[in-house]
Short mmCIF file of C-alpha atoms in Angstrom, two decimals:
data_model
loop_
_atom_site.label_atom_id
_atom_site.label_comp_id
_atom_site.label_asym_id
_atom_site.label_seq_id
_atom_site.Cartn_x
_atom_site.Cartn_y
_atom_site.Cartn_z
CA UNK A 1 19.42 27.49 -147.46
CA UNK A 2 17.30 26.68 -144.38
CA UNK A 3 18.00 26.40 -141.42
CA UNK A 4 18.22 23.16 -140.74
CA UNK A 5 20.35 22.00 -143.05
CA UNK A 6 23.04 24.50 -141.93
CA UNK A 7 23.03 22.94 -139.35
CA UNK A 8 23.68 19.90 -140.40
CA UNK A 9 27.00 21.14 -143.03
CA UNK A 10 30.13 21.58 -141.24
CA UNK A 11 31.70 24.85 -142.79
CA UNK A 12 34.45 24.67 -145.66
CA UNK A 13 37.20 25.45 -142.95
CA UNK A 14 36.16 21.75 -141.13
CA UNK A 15 35.92 19.60 -144.19
CA UNK A 16 39.77 21.46 -144.83
CA UNK A 17 40.18 20.17 -141.48
CA UNK A 18 39.44 17.04 -141.93
CA UNK A 19 40.28 15.97 -145.27
CA UNK A 20 44.41 17.45 -144.09
CA UNK A 21 44.21 15.02 -140.70
CA UNK A 22 43.53 12.22 -143.18
CA UNK A 23 45.46 13.21 -145.33
CA UNK A 24 48.80 13.05 -142.58
CA UNK A 25 47.63 9.85 -140.98
CA UNK A 26 47.71 8.34 -144.64
CA UNK A 27 51.09 9.88 -145.29
CA UNK A 28 52.36 9.14 -142.09
CA UNK A 29 55.23 6.37 -142.25
CA UNK A 30 55.11 5.92 -137.67
CA UNK A 31 53.41 6.19 -134.77
CA UNK A 32 55.66 8.22 -133.08
CA UNK A 33 59.28 10.36 -133.79
CA UNK A 34 61.80 11.67 -131.21
CA UNK A 35 64.06 13.75 -133.63
CA UNK A 36 67.65 15.70 -132.99
CA UNK A 37 68.01 13.66 -129.62
CA UNK A 38 71.44 12.45 -128.44
CA UNK A 39 70.61 8.97 -127.67
CA UNK A 40 72.29 7.30 -125.06
CA UNK A 41 70.92 3.35 -126.40
CA UNK A 42 71.55 1.83 -122.97
CA UNK A 43 74.04 -0.62 -124.13
CA UNK A 44 76.86 1.58 -122.54
CA UNK A 45 78.58 2.55 -126.52
CA UNK A 46 78.19 6.56 -126.30
CA UNK A 47 75.16 8.67 -126.95
CA UNK A 48 75.08 10.14 -130.57
CA UNK A 49 73.02 12.48 -131.75
CA UNK A 50 69.93 10.60 -133.60
CA UNK A 51 66.91 10.18 -134.72
CA UNK A 52 64.03 7.28 -133.15
CA UNK A 53 60.99 6.34 -135.00
CA UNK A 54 58.02 4.45 -132.99
CA UNK A 55 55.53 2.48 -134.47
CA UNK A 56 52.88 -0.29 -133.32
CA UNK A 57 55.01 0.42 -129.81
CA UNK A 58 58.20 -0.96 -130.62
CA UNK A 59 61.48 1.42 -131.72
CA UNK A 60 60.75 0.34 -135.96
CA UNK A 61 64.26 3.20 -136.65
CA UNK A 62 67.09 4.17 -135.34
CA UNK A 63 69.15 7.63 -137.12
CA UNK A 64 68.99 9.79 -139.62
CA UNK A 65 64.89 8.96 -139.49
CA UNK A 66 63.42 10.45 -142.99
CA UNK A 67 59.41 8.93 -142.69
CA UNK A 68 57.15 11.62 -140.54
CA UNK A 69 55.60 10.51 -137.67
CA UNK A 70 51.78 11.28 -136.97
CA UNK A 71 53.51 12.85 -133.22
CA UNK A 72 56.73 14.24 -133.96
CA UNK A 73 58.73 15.46 -130.13
CA UNK A 74 61.35 17.95 -130.53
CA UNK A 75 64.38 16.76 -128.63
CA UNK A 76 67.05 19.22 -129.05
CA UNK A 77 69.22 19.46 -126.49
CA UNK A 78 67.86 16.81 -124.10
CA UNK A 79 69.39 13.17 -124.25
CA UNK A 80 66.69 10.23 -124.84
CA UNK A 81 67.68 7.43 -122.92
CA UNK A 82 65.60 3.92 -122.79
CA UNK A 83 63.60 4.26 -120.10
CA UNK A 84 64.64 3.32 -116.59
CA UNK A 85 64.28 -0.08 -114.72
CA UNK A 86 63.64 -0.06 -110.85
CA UNK A 87 65.41 -3.06 -109.68
CA UNK A 88 63.61 -3.14 -106.07
CA UNK A 89 60.57 -1.93 -106.03
CA UNK A 90 57.45 -2.51 -104.10
CA UNK A 91 53.89 -1.28 -105.54
CA UNK A 92 53.00 -5.40 -105.37
CA UNK A 93 50.09 -4.72 -103.59
CA UNK A 94 49.44 -0.53 -104.62
CA UNK A 95 49.21 -0.46 -108.24
CA UNK A 96 45.97 -2.90 -107.65
CA UNK A 97 44.37 0.22 -106.09
CA UNK A 98 46.37 2.33 -108.07
CA UNK A 99 47.45 1.56 -111.14
CA UNK A 100 49.18 5.38 -112.27
CA UNK A 101 52.53 4.65 -110.23
CA UNK A 102 53.05 8.29 -110.51
CA UNK A 103 55.58 9.43 -108.40
CA UNK A 104 57.63 6.70 -110.22
CA UNK A 105 56.74 7.84 -114.39
CA UNK A 106 58.25 11.05 -112.94
CA UNK A 107 61.19 9.88 -112.31
CA UNK A 108 62.32 7.72 -115.44
CA UNK A 109 60.95 4.49 -114.43
CA UNK A 110 58.86 2.54 -116.89
CA UNK A 111 59.70 -0.79 -115.92
CA UNK A 112 59.78 -1.96 -111.99
CA UNK A 113 60.67 -5.99 -110.36
CA UNK A 114 58.40 -6.08 -107.37
CA UNK A 115 58.73 -8.66 -104.04
CA UNK A 116 60.90 -8.09 -101.45
CA UNK A 117 57.99 -9.56 -99.18
CA UNK A 118 56.82 -11.92 -102.07
CA UNK A 119 53.18 -11.35 -104.27
CA UNK A 120 50.69 -9.77 -102.62
CA UNK A 121 49.03 -13.23 -102.94
CA UNK A 122 49.47 -16.77 -102.01
CA UNK A 123 51.24 -19.01 -105.05
CA UNK A 124 47.89 -20.65 -106.74
CA UNK A 125 46.07 -16.59 -106.59
CA UNK A 126 49.22 -15.41 -108.73
CA UNK A 127 47.51 -15.76 -112.05
CA UNK A 128 44.89 -14.37 -111.17
CA UNK A 129 46.40 -11.26 -109.87
CA UNK A 130 48.24 -10.52 -113.27
CA UNK A 131 45.13 -10.64 -115.42
CA UNK A 132 43.75 -8.18 -112.14
CA UNK A 133 46.67 -5.76 -113.08
CA UNK A 134 45.88 -6.64 -117.23
CA UNK A 135 42.34 -5.50 -116.86
CA UNK A 136 42.62 -2.41 -114.86
CA UNK A 137 45.35 -1.65 -116.91
CA UNK A 138 49.69 -0.25 -116.02
CA UNK A 139 51.43 2.94 -116.57
CA UNK A 140 53.73 1.35 -116.10
CA UNK A 141 55.36 -2.04 -117.15
CA UNK A 142 55.62 -4.96 -113.89
CA UNK A 143 57.11 -7.92 -113.48
CA UNK A 144 57.48 -9.58 -109.46
CA UNK A 145 59.10 -12.46 -107.10
CA UNK A 146 57.35 -14.88 -105.11
CA UNK A 147 58.61 -15.07 -101.95
CA UNK A 148 60.76 -18.31 -99.92
CA UNK A 149 58.96 -17.51 -97.12
CA UNK A 150 55.94 -17.97 -98.92
CA UNK A 151 55.85 -21.63 -99.77
CA UNK A 152 57.02 -22.07 -96.19
CA UNK A 153 54.63 -19.98 -94.57
CA UNK A 154 52.10 -22.22 -96.68
CA UNK A 155 53.60 -25.10 -95.44
CA UNK A 156 54.83 -24.81 -91.97
CA UNK A 157 52.89 -22.00 -90.75
CA UNK A 158 55.20 -18.79 -89.42
CA UNK A 159 57.50 -19.81 -86.15
CA UNK A 160 60.68 -21.05 -86.14
CA UNK A 161 60.34 -24.78 -86.61
CA UNK A 162 62.22 -27.15 -88.23
CA UNK A 163 61.32 -28.77 -91.37
CA UNK A 164 61.19 -32.39 -92.99
CA UNK A 165 62.44 -33.23 -97.01
CA UNK A 166 58.76 -34.04 -96.94
CA UNK A 167 57.93 -29.94 -96.52
CA UNK A 168 60.30 -29.56 -97.62
CA UNK A 169 58.94 -31.34 -101.01
CA UNK A 170 55.79 -29.15 -100.49
CA UNK A 171 57.55 -25.75 -100.54
CA UNK A 172 58.48 -26.42 -103.30
CA UNK A 173 55.45 -27.37 -105.57
CA UNK A 174 54.18 -23.49 -103.84
CA UNK A 175 57.84 -22.36 -105.94
CA UNK A 176 56.88 -23.89 -109.30
CA UNK A 177 53.20 -22.90 -108.87
CA UNK A 178 54.84 -19.09 -108.95
CA UNK A 179 56.98 -20.30 -111.34
CA UNK A 180 54.82 -20.73 -113.98
CA UNK A 181 52.46 -18.37 -112.92
CA UNK A 182 54.61 -15.71 -114.02
CA UNK A 183 56.93 -14.34 -111.03
CA UNK A 184 60.84 -13.29 -112.15
CA UNK A 185 62.43 -15.53 -109.29
CA UNK A 186 62.72 -16.67 -105.71
CA UNK A 187 63.43 -14.23 -103.25
CA UNK A 188 63.89 -14.03 -98.88
CA UNK A 189 63.84 -11.23 -96.93
CA UNK A 190 65.86 -13.34 -94.28
CA UNK A 191 67.28 -10.61 -91.83
CA UNK A 192 63.64 -10.13 -91.31
CA UNK A 193 61.55 -12.99 -88.57
CA UNK A 194 60.39 -14.81 -89.79
CA UNK A 195 62.45 -15.21 -92.75
CA UNK A 196 65.08 -15.12 -90.59
CA UNK A 197 64.06 -18.79 -89.64
CA UNK A 198 64.78 -20.01 -93.18
CA UNK A 199 68.15 -22.22 -92.94
CA UNK A 200 70.15 -22.14 -95.95
CA UNK A 201 69.01 -25.30 -97.12
CA UNK A 202 65.16 -24.77 -97.44
CA UNK A 203 66.29 -21.46 -99.89
CA UNK A 204 68.89 -24.15 -102.08
CA UNK A 205 66.57 -26.86 -102.16
CA UNK A 206 63.41 -23.97 -103.05
CA UNK A 207 66.24 -22.53 -105.95
CA UNK A 208 66.71 -26.10 -107.16
CA UNK A 209 62.82 -25.51 -107.85
CA UNK A 210 63.35 -22.39 -109.54
CA UNK A 211 66.05 -23.87 -111.69
CA UNK A 212 64.15 -25.65 -114.79
CA UNK A 213 62.26 -22.26 -115.04
CA UNK A 214 65.34 -20.16 -115.56
CA UNK A 215 64.39 -18.25 -112.22
CA UNK A 216 66.61 -15.39 -110.24
CA UNK A 217 67.10 -15.35 -106.21
CA UNK A 218 67.05 -12.59 -104.56
CA UNK A 219 67.87 -11.50 -101.52
CA UNK A 220 67.44 -9.24 -98.81
CA UNK A 221 70.09 -11.08 -97.25
CA UNK A 222 70.82 -11.94 -94.32
CA UNK A 223 72.98 -10.22 -92.43
CA UNK A 224 74.52 -5.70 -94.22
CA UNK A 225 76.06 -5.50 -92.20
CA UNK A 226 78.95 -6.94 -88.68
CA UNK A 227 77.77 -10.59 -91.08
CA UNK A 228 77.79 -9.06 -94.28
CA UNK A 229 80.88 -11.55 -95.73
CA UNK A 230 79.70 -14.76 -93.83
CA UNK A 231 75.94 -12.60 -95.74
CA UNK A 232 77.34 -12.89 -99.47
CA UNK A 233 79.25 -15.82 -98.82
CA UNK A 234 75.66 -17.36 -98.79
CA UNK A 235 73.66 -15.94 -101.68
CA UNK A 236 76.92 -17.03 -103.44
CA UNK A 237 76.41 -21.64 -101.78
CA UNK A 238 73.10 -20.94 -102.57
CA UNK A 239 73.44 -19.45 -106.24
CA UNK A 240 76.35 -22.48 -106.75
CA UNK A 241 74.15 -25.46 -105.79
CA UNK A 242 70.81 -24.27 -106.78
CA UNK A 243 72.94 -23.49 -109.57
CA UNK A 244 71.01 -20.06 -110.08
CA UNK A 245 71.68 -16.43 -111.12
CA UNK A 246 71.35 -14.33 -108.01
CA UNK A 247 70.60 -11.28 -106.95
CA UNK A 248 71.54 -8.86 -103.47
CA UNK A 249 69.45 -7.01 -102.99
CA UNK A 250 70.33 -3.16 -101.88
CA UNK A 251 73.93 -3.90 -101.87
CA UNK A 252 75.60 -1.85 -99.06
CA UNK A 253 78.01 -1.66 -95.65
CA UNK A 254 74.94 -1.29 -92.65
CA UNK A 255 77.74 -0.93 -90.05
CA UNK A 256 79.04 2.00 -88.67
CA UNK A 257 82.16 0.00 -86.83
CA UNK A 258 83.51 -0.28 -90.29
CA UNK A 259 82.10 1.44 -93.33
CA UNK A 260 85.31 2.46 -95.79
CA UNK A 261 86.70 -0.71 -95.02
CA UNK A 262 84.06 -4.19 -95.58
CA UNK A 263 83.03 -2.43 -97.71
CA UNK A 264 85.96 -3.24 -100.56
CA UNK A 265 86.80 -7.13 -99.14
CA UNK A 266 82.60 -7.63 -99.86
CA UNK A 267 83.46 -6.67 -104.04
CA UNK A 268 86.24 -9.03 -103.47
CA UNK A 269 85.14 -11.36 -102.64
CA UNK A 270 81.18 -10.97 -104.57
CA UNK A 271 84.17 -10.49 -107.56
CA UNK A 272 85.67 -14.10 -106.86
CA UNK A 273 82.56 -16.29 -106.86
CA UNK A 274 81.96 -14.49 -110.68
CA UNK A 275 85.45 -15.28 -111.89
CA UNK A 276 84.46 -19.36 -111.23
CA UNK A 277 80.86 -19.04 -113.30
CA UNK A 278 79.10 -17.58 -109.98
CA UNK A 279 76.40 -16.18 -111.89
CA UNK A 280 75.50 -12.46 -109.56
CA UNK A 281 74.99 -9.56 -108.78
CA UNK A 282 73.69 -6.43 -106.89
CA UNK A 283 71.92 -3.51 -107.25
CA UNK A 284 71.52 0.02 -105.06
CA UNK A 285 69.93 3.44 -103.75
CA UNK A 286 72.00 6.12 -103.87
CA UNK A 287 71.75 6.90 -100.32
CA UNK A 288 73.32 7.08 -97.11
CA UNK A 289 70.34 6.10 -95.18
CA UNK A 290 67.70 3.18 -95.27
CA UNK A 291 64.33 2.89 -93.90
CA UNK A 292 62.22 -0.10 -92.32
CA UNK A 293 59.86 -0.38 -89.35
CA UNK A 294 61.24 0.23 -86.11
CA UNK A 295 60.67 -3.72 -84.96
CA UNK A 296 64.14 -3.75 -87.36
CA UNK A 297 65.72 -2.78 -83.74
CA UNK A 298 64.62 -6.27 -81.31
CA UNK A 299 66.46 -9.51 -81.38
CA UNK A 300 65.31 -11.49 -84.45
CA UNK A 301 64.80 -14.19 -81.59
CA UNK A 302 61.77 -13.00 -79.83
CA UNK A 303 59.71 -13.73 -82.42
CA UNK A 304 60.61 -17.29 -82.74
CA UNK A 305 57.39 -18.29 -81.44
CA UNK A 306 55.22 -16.05 -84.17
CA UNK A 307 54.08 -12.20 -84.49
CA UNK A 308 51.89 -12.40 -81.22
CA UNK A 309 53.74 -13.95 -78.60
CA UNK A 310 56.82 -11.11 -80.14
CA UNK A 311 54.68 -8.82 -79.12
CA UNK A 312 53.55 -10.22 -75.58
CA UNK A 313 57.11 -10.14 -74.36
CA UNK A 314 58.61 -7.13 -75.92
CA UNK A 315 55.63 -4.91 -73.77
CA UNK A 316 57.15 -6.80 -70.59
CA UNK A 317 60.05 -4.87 -68.32
CA UNK A 318 61.48 -7.49 -67.24
CA UNK A 319 62.55 -8.49 -71.80
CA UNK A 320 62.80 -5.01 -72.71
CA UNK A 321 66.23 -4.55 -70.11
CA UNK A 322 67.49 -7.88 -71.44
CA UNK A 323 67.13 -7.17 -75.33
CA UNK A 324 68.43 -3.36 -74.04
CA UNK A 325 71.47 -4.94 -73.77
CA UNK A 326 71.39 -7.21 -76.39
CA UNK A 327 71.01 -4.67 -79.05
CA UNK A 328 73.73 -2.67 -77.54
CA UNK A 329 76.40 -5.51 -77.92
CA UNK A 330 78.82 -4.64 -80.81
CA UNK A 331 78.08 -8.63 -81.63
CA UNK A 332 74.22 -8.27 -82.57
CA UNK A 333 73.06 -8.00 -85.78
CA UNK A 334 70.04 -5.63 -84.94
CA UNK A 335 70.22 -2.60 -86.95
CA UNK A 336 70.92 0.07 -83.96
CA UNK A 337 73.90 -1.43 -83.20
CA UNK A 338 74.52 -1.15 -87.28
CA UNK A 339 73.34 2.02 -86.90
CA UNK A 340 76.02 3.28 -84.44
CA UNK A 341 73.38 3.62 -81.92
CA UNK A 342 69.53 5.82 -81.43
CA UNK A 343 71.11 9.04 -82.00
CA UNK A 344 71.43 8.01 -86.02
CA UNK A 345 67.74 6.06 -86.05
CA UNK A 346 65.14 8.52 -86.85
CA UNK A 347 61.16 8.24 -86.56
CA UNK A 348 59.17 9.16 -89.97
CA UNK A 349 56.18 7.13 -89.34
CA UNK A 350 54.43 6.70 -85.59
CA UNK A 351 50.63 5.93 -87.12
CA UNK A 352 49.66 7.82 -83.23
CA UNK A 353 48.89 11.67 -83.58
CA UNK A 354 49.79 11.51 -79.44
CA UNK A 355 53.78 10.78 -81.11
CA UNK A 356 53.34 12.46 -84.25
CA UNK A 357 54.63 16.29 -83.11
CA UNK A 358 58.56 13.41 -82.73
CA UNK A 359 58.71 13.10 -86.83
CA UNK A 360 62.01 13.97 -87.79
CA UNK A 361 63.28 13.48 -84.28
CA UNK A 362 66.25 10.87 -83.02
CA UNK A 363 65.47 8.58 -80.58
CA UNK A 364 68.01 10.15 -78.22
CA UNK A 365 66.02 13.27 -78.71
CA UNK A 366 63.08 11.47 -78.48
CA UNK A 367 63.50 9.34 -75.46
CA UNK A 368 64.67 12.63 -73.17
CA UNK A 369 61.36 14.43 -74.18
CA UNK A 370 59.48 11.38 -72.57
CA UNK A 371 61.01 10.67 -69.61
CA UNK A 372 62.02 7.18 -71.14
CA UNK A 373 65.17 5.73 -72.15
CA UNK A 374 65.50 5.93 -76.58
CA UNK A 375 64.30 1.47 -76.34
CA UNK A 376 61.35 2.01 -74.22
CA UNK A 377 60.31 4.96 -77.02
CA UNK A 378 60.76 3.70 -79.69
CA UNK A 379 59.62 0.69 -78.94
CA UNK A 380 56.42 1.94 -76.89
CA UNK A 381 56.04 3.75 -80.55
CA UNK A 382 56.40 0.14 -82.41
CA UNK A 383 54.13 -1.31 -80.21
CA UNK A 384 51.17 1.76 -80.46
CA UNK A 385 51.28 1.53 -84.21
CA UNK A 386 49.50 -1.82 -83.95
CA UNK A 387 48.66 -3.46 -86.47
CA UNK A 388 50.77 -0.17 -88.48
CA UNK A 389 54.40 -0.62 -88.71
CA UNK A 390 55.65 2.32 -87.69
CA UNK A 391 59.16 3.40 -89.52
CA UNK A 392 61.54 4.86 -89.06
CA UNK A 393 65.35 5.89 -90.97
CA UNK A 394 68.63 4.91 -89.84
CA UNK A 395 71.81 5.93 -91.01
CA UNK A 396 73.92 3.41 -90.88
CA UNK A 397 75.65 4.21 -94.23
CA UNK A 398 78.05 6.74 -95.08
CA UNK A 399 78.81 7.90 -98.54
CA UNK A 400 82.31 7.13 -99.35
CA UNK A 401 80.68 3.32 -99.46
CA UNK A 402 78.00 4.03 -101.27
CA UNK A 403 80.59 5.60 -103.93
CA UNK A 404 82.37 2.65 -103.60
CA UNK A 405 79.16 -0.06 -104.81
CA UNK A 406 78.22 2.26 -107.30
CA UNK A 407 80.81 2.02 -109.53
CA UNK A 408 81.12 -2.32 -109.64
CA UNK A 409 79.70 -2.71 -113.27
CA UNK A 410 77.35 -5.19 -112.14
CA UNK A 411 75.01 -3.48 -109.47
CA UNK A 412 71.99 -1.41 -111.38
CA UNK A 413 69.33 0.44 -109.54
CA UNK A 414 66.75 0.09 -107.02
CA UNK A 415 64.63 2.09 -104.81
CA UNK A 416 63.28 -0.05 -102.61
CA UNK A 417 60.28 2.11 -102.93
CA UNK A 418 56.69 1.68 -104.08
CA UNK A 419 54.07 4.19 -105.99
CA UNK A 420 52.18 6.31 -103.65
CA UNK A 421 48.54 5.91 -103.74
CA UNK A 422 47.83 9.31 -104.75
CA UNK A 423 51.58 11.67 -105.63
CA UNK A 424 52.89 13.72 -103.21
CA UNK A 425 51.82 11.21 -100.45
CA UNK A 426 54.24 8.67 -98.95
CA UNK A 427 54.07 5.29 -101.20
CA UNK A 428 52.08 2.39 -100.28
CA UNK A 429 54.82 0.52 -97.37
CA UNK A 430 53.96 4.16 -95.58
CA UNK A 431 58.10 5.33 -95.41
CA UNK A 432 58.55 9.16 -96.06
CA UNK A 433 62.11 8.15 -97.91
CA UNK A 434 63.63 10.50 -100.61
CA UNK A 435 64.77 7.42 -103.07
CA UNK A 436 60.59 6.91 -103.48
CA UNK A 437 60.71 10.34 -105.77
CA UNK A 438 64.05 10.56 -106.60
CA UNK A 439 66.19 7.89 -106.71
CA UNK A 440 67.14 7.13 -110.73
CA UNK A 441 67.25 11.50 -112.19
CA UNK A 442 69.28 11.85 -108.53
CA UNK A 443 72.16 9.28 -110.21
CA UNK A 444 73.09 11.22 -112.93
CA UNK A 445 72.01 14.29 -111.38
CA UNK A 446 75.12 13.21 -108.30
CA UNK A 447 77.31 10.76 -109.43
CA UNK A 448 77.36 11.28 -113.23
CA UNK A 449 76.72 15.64 -113.69
CA UNK A 450 77.81 17.19 -110.92
CA UNK A 451 80.31 14.85 -109.43
CA UNK A 452 82.00 12.97 -112.29
CA UNK A 453 81.99 9.22 -110.48
CA UNK A 454 80.30 7.49 -113.97
CA UNK A 455 79.72 8.31 -116.97
CA UNK A 456 75.92 8.83 -118.48
CA UNK A 457 76.38 6.28 -120.74
CA UNK A 458 76.96 3.85 -117.63
CA UNK A 459 74.55 5.03 -115.67
CA UNK A 460 72.66 4.51 -118.13
CA UNK A 461 73.40 0.87 -118.85
CA UNK A 462 73.03 0.88 -114.75
CA UNK A 463 68.95 2.20 -115.36
CA UNK A 464 68.26 -0.49 -118.43
CA UNK A 465 69.81 -3.21 -119.91
CA UNK A 466 71.89 -4.58 -116.48
CA UNK A 467 68.26 -4.67 -114.90
CA UNK A 468 67.09 -6.27 -117.95
CA UNK A 469 69.57 -8.31 -118.57
CA UNK A 470 69.26 -9.65 -114.45
CA UNK A 471 65.55 -11.06 -114.68
CA UNK A 472 65.86 -11.85 -118.42
CA UNK A 473 63.52 -9.11 -119.78
CA UNK A 474 63.38 -10.03 -123.73
CA UNK A 475 63.07 -6.84 -125.95
CA UNK A 476 63.28 -4.37 -123.25
CA UNK A 477 66.35 -2.29 -122.08
CA UNK A 478 68.29 -0.67 -125.21
CA UNK A 479 66.64 2.44 -127.80
CA UNK A 480 67.18 -0.84 -130.37
CA UNK A 481 64.57 -1.68 -133.57
CA UNK A 482 62.22 -4.12 -132.61
CA UNK A 483 62.68 -3.20 -128.99
CA UNK A 484 59.25 -1.95 -127.19
CA UNK A 485 59.62 1.39 -126.82
CA UNK A 486 59.97 2.45 -123.07
CA UNK A 487 61.84 6.21 -123.23
CA UNK A 488 62.84 9.27 -120.58
CA UNK A 489 63.36 12.59 -122.29
CA UNK A 490 65.38 14.88 -120.43
CA UNK A 491 67.43 17.84 -120.00
CA UNK A 492 71.25 16.82 -118.71
CA UNK A 493 71.47 19.08 -117.43
CA UNK A 494 68.40 20.51 -115.77
CA UNK A 495 67.83 17.04 -114.37
CA UNK A 496 67.41 17.39 -110.45
CA UNK A 497 66.03 14.62 -107.53
CA UNK A 498 64.29 17.13 -105.52
CA UNK A 499 62.98 15.06 -103.10
CA UNK A 500 64.95 15.35 -99.35
CA UNK A 501 65.75 13.90 -95.35
CA UNK A 502 63.32 16.54 -94.62
CA UNK A 503 60.57 17.08 -97.64
CA UNK A 504 60.96 14.04 -99.16
CA UNK A 505 57.85 14.55 -100.94
CA UNK A 506 59.14 16.18 -103.74
CA UNK A 507 58.94 15.70 -107.65
CA UNK A 508 61.81 15.30 -109.56
CA UNK A 509 62.56 18.68 -112.50
CA UNK A 510 63.95 17.89 -115.74
CA UNK A 511 62.21 14.67 -117.17
CA UNK A 512 60.09 15.93 -120.41
CA UNK A 513 58.98 13.66 -121.63
CA UNK A 514 58.33 9.50 -120.67
CA UNK A 515 56.89 6.31 -122.99
CA UNK A 516 56.17 2.94 -121.89
CA UNK A 517 54.92 0.77 -124.74
CA UNK A 518 55.34 3.90 -127.99
CA UNK A 519 52.26 5.69 -125.70
CA UNK A 520 53.59 8.81 -124.24
CA UNK A 521 52.36 8.35 -119.81
CA UNK A 522 54.81 12.10 -119.24
CA UNK A 523 54.12 14.33 -120.54
CA UNK A 524 56.53 18.39 -119.74
CA UNK A 525 56.51 16.87 -115.79
CA UNK A 526 53.19 15.62 -115.77
CA UNK A 527 51.45 12.20 -116.29
CA UNK A 528 49.06 11.61 -118.94
CA UNK A 529 46.85 8.93 -116.92
CA UNK A 530 47.49 6.76 -119.70
CA UNK A 531 48.15 3.28 -118.38
CA UNK A 532 49.69 1.00 -121.41
CA UNK A 533 51.98 -0.46 -118.90
CA UNK A 534 52.35 -4.53 -119.93
CA UNK A 535 53.02 -6.93 -116.69
CA UNK A 536 56.56 -8.88 -117.32
CA UNK A 537 55.80 -12.41 -116.85
CA UNK A 538 59.05 -14.51 -116.10
CA UNK A 539 60.99 -17.03 -118.93
CA UNK A 540 59.03 -19.70 -116.65
CA UNK A 541 55.62 -18.39 -117.27
CA UNK A 542 53.40 -20.59 -118.97
CA UNK A 543 50.52 -20.04 -120.73
CA UNK A 544 46.64 -21.76 -119.93
CA UNK A 545 45.78 -24.79 -120.60
CA UNK A 546 49.05 -25.61 -122.08
CA UNK A 547 52.56 -26.99 -120.84
CA UNK A 548 54.13 -24.38 -122.88
CA UNK A 549 56.00 -21.61 -121.62
CA UNK A 550 54.24 -17.74 -122.92
CA UNK A 551 57.03 -15.94 -124.08
CA UNK A 552 58.15 -13.39 -121.29
CA UNK A 553 57.29 -9.65 -122.03
#
């Protein structure tokens, strides 16, 4: 046989291999079958041994699966759960830069709802924003809120000014535009200026604008500390008067003098509202410290005339002396009093090489090292970080309160963290907090397996069907035939959040596989690079060139 012909003809082994592959593909009933796992289906029902078959991105059969899959995963000795849903995500901007969201996927998150601060674009740009995510591809499913202050700022700017009825009408139109573009609802962050300048009336009226679209209102409340009960009452008022569901972001009792006391009154208030028909619930992260900018230590009035004027005031020595007295007042609503003093506030991101050596130290220690009062040290670091936002950890919750909140059946899980632009680095908001890498495995490892605070079935429900129902994610949140096949396969005995306060960027262990819409995105603890995620359009989404709402993902 001529040499040239031998190069063209395949070997007998190759021919047999091709024929075998064709035969397997022709005889396969499913795209993927997960066999022999213990299925925790997300409903809260008791886990059971079952196979799970997936076809065309959806669950096709659960139980004893006799048909074959193009691929099969043996989950013997493992638990099989719906993909975990992050109810309080911060990835709105970073997904445009890197859609892999590796730190999220590696801790089992298959869907995330962002937008505490709103969308990264104005209301009229949301449709294009979603299209950009779809075109470039994302590894997880993602939905987002439009923030009430975005609507306000578009109409009256960022100063503390009164708004007219005409202003509110214009703000409502921005909200309608956002809902029709696919926002899941309205958010607010009334603790932070200038969003804190919004009145309850404004929030109610904007809430009325989202009501016809089936939207939900979610908020970083006006106060999570001394005035926690009043802040919850405002949430209830918005829900009742606007006729909408409300969600308390990262529910906590962040006031050291009231630890282990006020939380019970807060829960009673929420339970009372729920009993009379208010659709109110909450989410939380499982840590005793929150993290945010150093600016959260500054009284709100400083920024009443806008950010630039506020920074100018903060640099004024006379104003500073006044502020130092205010923030230590037990009646202050700012983070120094809430945390019990500067010794409980730790610098974690200075954005300045002159101060990097102090990261990981509290502000009493930093002040002593610099020969300054703690407030001066903190505010100097804050001002010198501009235009970046310097960050701190605020150890302002008790473990007992964290557990009391976690036991409530209407509390889901949210990390309050974003995707990292690069795995092993801080999340996109720039805050080195272990919640960005450990939140969801920590729930199972610490609060189910090690402490027995929750059953595994209840913990999984809090991370799956509960959040899916809150933001109206159709066909997600349970392992049920016809639902989108988002899956986490994990080793219950060895799952562990490895991220700590000292080393917050460590990835978890014990999560073997993560599937998004039927595709394997994490395999044996490594991200595959696939991007099968979908935009999670809100219930008011209207498809382009039509007045009819498009179905939610």
